[in-house]
GROMACS .gro file of C-alpha atoms in nm:
model
  112
    1MET     CA    1  11.033   3.963 -12.345
    2SER     CA    2  10.797   4.244 -12.252
    3ASP     CA    3  10.549   4.405 -12.487
    4GLU     CA    4  10.691   4.754 -12.432
    5LYS     CA    5  10.866   4.912 -12.728
    6HIS     CA    6  11.238   4.970 -12.708
    7HIS     CA    7  11.372   5.269 -12.894
    8HIS     CA    8  11.691   5.182 -13.076
    9SER     CA    9  11.901   5.437 -13.252
   10LEU     CA   10  12.235   5.407 -13.422
   11PHE     CA   11  12.416   5.599 -13.148
   12ASN     CA   12  12.176   5.618 -12.856
   13HIS     CA   13  11.996   5.322 -12.711
   14HIS     CA   14  11.689   5.438 -12.523
   15LYS     CA   15  11.603   5.117 -12.350
   16HIS     CA   16  11.499   5.054 -11.994
   17ASP     CA   17  11.744   4.811 -11.843
   18GLU     CA   18  11.668   4.639 -11.515
   19GLY     CA   19  11.884   4.893 -11.330
   20ASP     CA   20  11.703   5.205 -11.448
   21ILE     CA   21  11.345   5.080 -11.461
   22ASP     CA   22  11.242   5.355 -11.216
   23LYS     CA   23  11.366   5.633 -11.447
   24PRO     CA   24  11.088   5.750 -11.678
   25ILE     CA   25  11.169   5.830 -12.038
   26ASP     CA   26  11.143   6.200 -12.120
   27TYR     CA   27  10.964   6.167 -12.454
   28GLU     CA   28  10.963   6.540 -12.525
   29LYS     CA   29  11.338   6.562 -12.467
   30GLU     CA   30  11.395   6.263 -12.694
   31GLU     CA   31  11.176   6.414 -12.967
   32LYS     CA   32  11.361   6.746 -12.940
   33SER     CA   33  11.695   6.567 -12.960
   34HIS     CA   34  11.596   6.392 -13.282
   35LYS     CA   35  11.466   6.719 -13.423
   36ASN     CA   36  11.801   6.889 -13.354
   37LYS     CA   37  11.992   6.598 -13.507
   38GLU     CA   38  11.764   6.609 -13.812
   39HIS     CA   39  11.843   6.979 -13.858
   40MET     CA   40  12.215   6.910 -13.822
   41GLY     CA   41  12.189   6.644 -14.092
   42GLU     CA   42  12.008   6.887 -14.318
   43LEU     CA   43  12.271   7.151 -14.255
   44GLY     CA   44  12.546   6.901 -14.331
   45ALA     CA   45  12.376   6.800 -14.655
   46VAL     CA   46  12.344   7.163 -14.765
   47ALA     CA   47  12.704   7.244 -14.671
   48ALA     CA   48  12.845   6.938 -14.847
   49GLY     CA   49  12.629   7.007 -15.152
   50ALA     CA   50  12.749   7.366 -15.166
   51PHE     CA   51  13.110   7.250 -15.140
   52ALA     CA   52  13.052   6.999 -15.421
   53LEU     CA   53  12.918   7.278 -15.642
   54HIS     CA   54  13.215   7.494 -15.547
   55GLU     CA   55  13.458   7.220 -15.646
   56LYS     CA   56  13.270   7.165 -15.973
   57HIS     CA   57  13.315   7.535 -16.048
   58LYS     CA   58  13.685   7.517 -15.958
   59ALA     CA   59  13.733   7.219 -16.190
   60LYS     CA   60  13.606   7.430 -16.481
   61LYS     CA   61  13.816   7.733 -16.388
   62ASP     CA   62  14.137   7.544 -16.311
   63PRO     CA   63  14.189   7.285 -16.587
   64GLU     CA   64  14.542   7.211 -16.462
   65HIS     CA   65  14.404   7.068 -16.136
   66ALA     CA   66  14.062   6.962 -16.270
   67HIS     CA   67  14.108   6.595 -16.174
   68LYS     CA   68  14.174   6.687 -15.810
   69HIS     CA   69  13.868   6.914 -15.801
   70LYS     CA   70  13.646   6.647 -15.959
   71ILE     CA   71  13.754   6.393 -15.695
   72GLU     CA   72  13.682   6.644 -15.418
   73GLU     CA   73  13.345   6.721 -15.581
   74GLU     CA   74  13.251   6.351 -15.581
   75ILE     CA   75  13.357   6.309 -15.220
   76ALA     CA   76  13.153   6.613 -15.118
   77ALA     CA   77  12.854   6.483 -15.314
   78ALA     CA   78  12.880   6.149 -15.136
   79ALA     CA   79  12.898   6.330 -14.801
   80ALA     CA   80  12.588   6.529 -14.897
   81VAL     CA   81  12.398   6.209 -14.975
   82GLY     CA   82  12.512   6.056 -14.646
   83ALA     CA   83  12.410   6.362 -14.447
   84GLY     CA   84  12.075   6.365 -14.623
   85GLY     CA   85  12.025   6.000 -14.532
   86TYR     CA   86  12.112   6.077 -14.172
   87ALA     CA   87  11.861   6.364 -14.169
   88PHE     CA   88  11.595   6.131 -14.312
   89HIS     CA   89  11.676   5.870 -14.046
   90GLU     CA   90  11.647   6.126 -13.767
   91HIS     CA   91  11.319   6.250 -13.914
   92HIS     CA   92  11.187   5.895 -13.885
   93GLU     CA   93  11.317   5.866 -13.528
   94LYS     CA   94  11.154   6.200 -13.440
   95LYS     CA   95  10.819   6.079 -13.572
   96GLU     CA   96  10.856   5.755 -13.377
   97ALA     CA   97  10.939   5.945 -13.056
   98LYS     CA   98  10.636   6.169 -13.112
   99GLU     CA   99  10.411   5.864 -13.152
  100GLU     CA  100  10.558   5.709 -12.836
  101ARG     CA  101  10.498   6.035 -12.647
  102LYS     CA  102  10.136   6.051 -12.763
  103GLU     CA  103  10.085   5.685 -12.678
  104HIS     CA  104  10.238   5.738 -12.334
  105GLU     CA  105  10.027   6.049 -12.269
  106GLY     CA  106   9.714   5.859 -12.367
  107LYS     CA  107   9.774   5.594 -12.101
  108HIS     CA  108   9.788   5.843 -11.811
  109HIS     CA  109   9.477   6.036 -11.722
  110HIS     CA  110   9.550   6.345 -11.519
  111LEU     CA  111   9.295   6.464 -11.268
  112PHE     CA  112   9.397   6.829 -11.277
   0.00000   0.00000   0.00000
């Protein structure tokens, strides 16, 4: 096994296979992709959290259907936690891609 690092993600596997060894990895594009995914995770966490608060409010205002609203609140809260975890994961992947880019840039010395 080679000493080069392979970038593994849950959905995208950025790994040089034998067939695409000639294709260089665009580290900036990868870093930007993780940044966008991180922001989407943050947005999802905020949206799910807001919906959970909305359902909590509805449970107080509508005692007849309070149980339904409490269940929806808990589901939304769980979704907010999951989205926050995804955002945290993508933040870690972004930092890793940034380190790989800096490491890669350090190996090549440009003359101009």
